Amino acid sequence: MKTLVLLRHAKSDWGYEALKDIDRHLNERGYEDAYFMSDWYEKNMLLPDLIISSSANRALNTAFIFARRFSIPESKVRIEEGIYESASPNLLNIISQLDNNNSCVMLFGHNPGITNLANELNKELMFDNIPTCGIVCIEFDIKNWKDILKVKEG
């Protein structure tokens, strides 16, 4: 059994037009939401073995708030540049290459990729838009992460 937790980064700050998109940080609501949701997640869900985050500042900030809340060491937080501005096929490729010793993986990314991936992997629900700091947890009856590609095809 493998569990994939897809998480869209928390609300970002659009107040500095000179910043590149990748460098935008969280706004006040984003920080509040990330702390609230990480607290809720810790109390109600399976904690991840590994956290993977986009290299964008807002995603990293969100991921590290969750990691600190879960007391996950920095060595279990991986920055994956390929998540930033990535479509679901690229995200699936990243997931399919995960170490099978990780049963539960939390991936912090961006829309539309996160919403599209959730819709491709979960045939029971359809999301119009996963909101900022929204969490989708999907369990797969597989032993190897590479088999997630078959689940998507099935």
Short mmCIF file of C-alpha atoms in Angstrom, two decimals:
data_model
loop_
_atom_site.label_atom_id
_atom_site.label_comp_id
_atom_site.label_asym_id
_atom_site.label_seq_id
_atom_site.Cartn_x
_atom_site.Cartn_y
_atom_site.Cartn_z
CA MET A 1 0.00 0.00 0.00
CA LYS A 2 1.27 3.46 -0.95
CA THR A 3 -0.23 6.78 0.07
CA LEU A 4 0.28 9.96 -1.93
CA VAL A 5 -0.65 13.25 -0.33
CA LEU A 6 -0.96 16.09 -2.84
CA LEU A 7 -0.82 19.55 -1.34
CA ARG A 8 -1.13 22.86 -3.10
CA HIS A 9 1.09 25.52 -1.56
CA ALA A 10 -0.51 28.03 0.80
CA LYS A 11 -1.68 31.48 -0.34
CA SER A 12 1.15 33.56 -1.74
CA ASP A 13 1.86 37.28 -1.68
CA TRP A 14 1.31 39.20 -4.92
CA GLY A 15 2.35 42.53 -3.39
CA TYR A 16 5.81 42.78 -4.96
CA GLU A 17 5.56 43.02 -8.71
CA ALA A 18 9.34 43.04 -9.14
CA LEU A 19 9.65 39.50 -7.74
CA LYS A 20 9.81 36.61 -10.15
CA ASP A 21 6.94 34.15 -9.76
CA ILE A 22 9.22 31.46 -8.33
CA ASP A 23 10.39 33.86 -5.59
CA ARG A 24 6.98 34.89 -4.26
CA HIS A 25 6.55 34.08 -0.58
CA LEU A 26 3.47 33.34 1.52
CA ASN A 27 1.18 36.11 2.65
CA GLU A 28 -0.23 36.34 6.18
CA ARG A 29 -3.23 34.16 5.35
CA GLY A 30 -0.90 31.64 3.73
CA TYR A 31 1.14 31.27 6.90
CA GLU A 32 -2.01 30.98 9.02
CA ASP A 33 -3.48 28.34 6.70
CA ALA A 34 -0.24 26.32 6.58
CA TYR A 35 0.01 26.22 10.38
CA PHE A 36 -3.68 25.38 10.74
CA MET A 37 -3.66 22.64 8.10
CA SER A 38 -0.40 21.08 9.31
CA ASP A 39 -1.87 20.90 12.82
CA TRP A 40 -5.08 19.32 11.49
CA TYR A 41 -3.16 16.87 9.32
CA GLU A 42 -0.92 15.75 12.17
CA LYS A 43 -3.93 15.01 14.36
CA ASN A 44 -5.97 13.18 11.71
CA MET A 45 -3.83 11.60 9.04
CA LEU A 46 -0.86 9.30 8.39
CA LEU A 47 2.38 11.25 8.65
CA PRO A 48 4.59 11.14 5.57
CA ASP A 49 7.89 9.29 5.32
CA LEU A 50 9.09 11.84 2.79
CA ILE A 51 8.15 15.37 1.77
CA ILE A 52 8.85 16.52 -1.78
CA SER A 53 8.47 20.18 -2.66
CA SER A 54 8.63 22.43 -5.66
CA SER A 55 11.60 24.77 -5.59
CA ALA A 56 9.28 27.79 -5.56
CA ASN A 57 9.58 29.81 -2.38
CA ARG A 58 5.87 29.59 -1.50
CA ALA A 59 5.84 25.80 -1.84
CA LEU A 60 9.05 25.42 0.17
CA ASN A 61 7.70 27.64 2.95
CA THR A 62 4.54 25.57 3.11
CA ALA A 63 6.45 22.28 3.05
CA PHE A 64 8.82 23.30 5.84
CA ILE A 65 5.94 24.45 8.05
CA PHE A 66 4.46 20.96 7.69
CA ALA A 67 7.84 19.26 8.18
CA ARG A 68 8.51 21.18 11.39
CA ARG A 69 5.02 20.42 12.67
CA PHE A 70 5.59 16.70 12.04
CA SER A 71 9.18 16.82 13.41
CA ILE A 72 10.44 15.48 10.10
CA PRO A 73 14.18 16.04 9.70
CA GLU A 74 15.44 18.18 6.85
CA SER A 75 17.00 15.06 5.32
CA LYS A 76 13.45 13.80 4.65
CA VAL A 77 12.47 16.96 2.76
CA ARG A 78 13.48 16.87 -0.88
CA ILE A 79 13.41 19.86 -3.20
CA GLU A 80 12.42 18.87 -6.71
CA GLU A 81 12.82 21.63 -9.28
CA GLY A 82 10.78 19.61 -11.78
CA ILE A 83 7.58 20.21 -9.80
CA TYR A 84 7.54 23.95 -10.48
CA GLU A 85 5.26 24.75 -13.45
CA SER A 86 4.95 21.05 -14.14
CA ALA A 87 2.05 19.24 -15.74
CA SER A 88 0.69 15.98 -14.37
CA PRO A 89 2.77 13.69 -16.66
CA ASN A 90 5.98 15.16 -15.23
CA LEU A 91 4.63 14.89 -11.68
CA LEU A 92 3.73 11.24 -12.30
CA ASN A 93 7.26 10.61 -13.55
CA ILE A 94 8.73 12.11 -10.36
CA ILE A 95 6.39 10.00 -8.20
CA SER A 96 7.10 6.81 -10.15
CA GLN A 97 10.80 7.13 -9.33
CA LEU A 98 10.35 7.37 -5.55
CA ASP A 99 12.16 4.97 -3.24
CA ASN A 100 9.79 2.14 -2.34
CA ASN A 101 10.85 2.37 1.32
CA ASN A 102 8.60 5.45 1.50
CA SER A 103 5.02 4.30 2.06
CA CYS A 104 3.53 7.76 2.47
CA VAL A 105 4.81 10.72 0.44
CA MET A 106 3.60 14.31 0.60
CA LEU A 107 4.10 16.38 -2.55
CA PHE A 108 3.86 20.19 -2.42
CA GLY A 109 3.17 21.80 -5.74
CA HIS A 110 1.10 24.21 -7.81
CA ASN A 111 -2.03 24.43 -9.86
CA PRO A 112 -3.07 23.42 -12.41
CA GLY A 113 -0.69 20.44 -12.05
CA ILE A 114 -1.84 19.37 -8.58
CA THR A 115 -5.54 19.50 -9.46
CA ASN A 116 -5.01 17.72 -12.78
CA LEU A 117 -2.93 15.00 -11.13
CA ALA A 118 -5.51 14.46 -8.38
CA ASN A 119 -8.21 14.07 -11.04
CA GLU A 120 -6.14 11.63 -13.09
CA LEU A 121 -5.28 9.42 -10.11
CA ASN A 122 -8.65 9.47 -8.36
CA LYS A 123 -11.60 8.38 -10.46
CA GLU A 124 -14.14 8.67 -7.62
CA LEU A 125 -13.98 12.45 -7.19
CA MET A 126 -13.47 15.30 -9.59
CA PHE A 127 -11.92 18.54 -8.43
CA ASP A 128 -12.56 21.77 -10.26
CA ASN A 129 -9.79 23.49 -8.33
CA ILE A 130 -7.79 22.41 -5.30
CA PRO A 131 -7.55 25.60 -3.24
CA THR A 132 -4.37 26.98 -1.74
CA CYS A 133 -3.22 24.74 1.12
CA GLY A 134 -5.75 22.15 -0.03
CA ILE A 135 -4.88 18.52 0.67
CA VAL A 136 -5.82 15.42 -1.33
CA CYS A 137 -4.81 12.04 0.08
CA ILE A 138 -4.95 9.04 -2.26
CA GLU A 139 -4.17 5.44 -1.30
CA PHE A 140 -2.96 2.96 -3.90
CA ASP A 141 -2.93 -0.81 -3.65
CA ILE A 142 0.61 -1.05 -5.04
CA LYS A 143 3.99 -2.09 -3.64
CA ASN A 144 6.19 -0.05 -5.98
CA TRP A 145 5.85 3.61 -6.81
CA LYS A 146 6.57 2.88 -10.48
CA ASP A 147 3.24 1.04 -10.57
CA ILE A 148 1.44 4.36 -10.14
CA LEU A 149 1.82 4.75 -13.91
CA LYS A 150 -0.39 1.64 -14.37
CA VAL A 151 -2.97 3.04 -11.96
CA LYS A 152 -3.19 6.19 -14.06
CA GLU A 153 -3.64 4.15 -17.22
CA GLY A 154 -6.22 1.83 -15.64
#
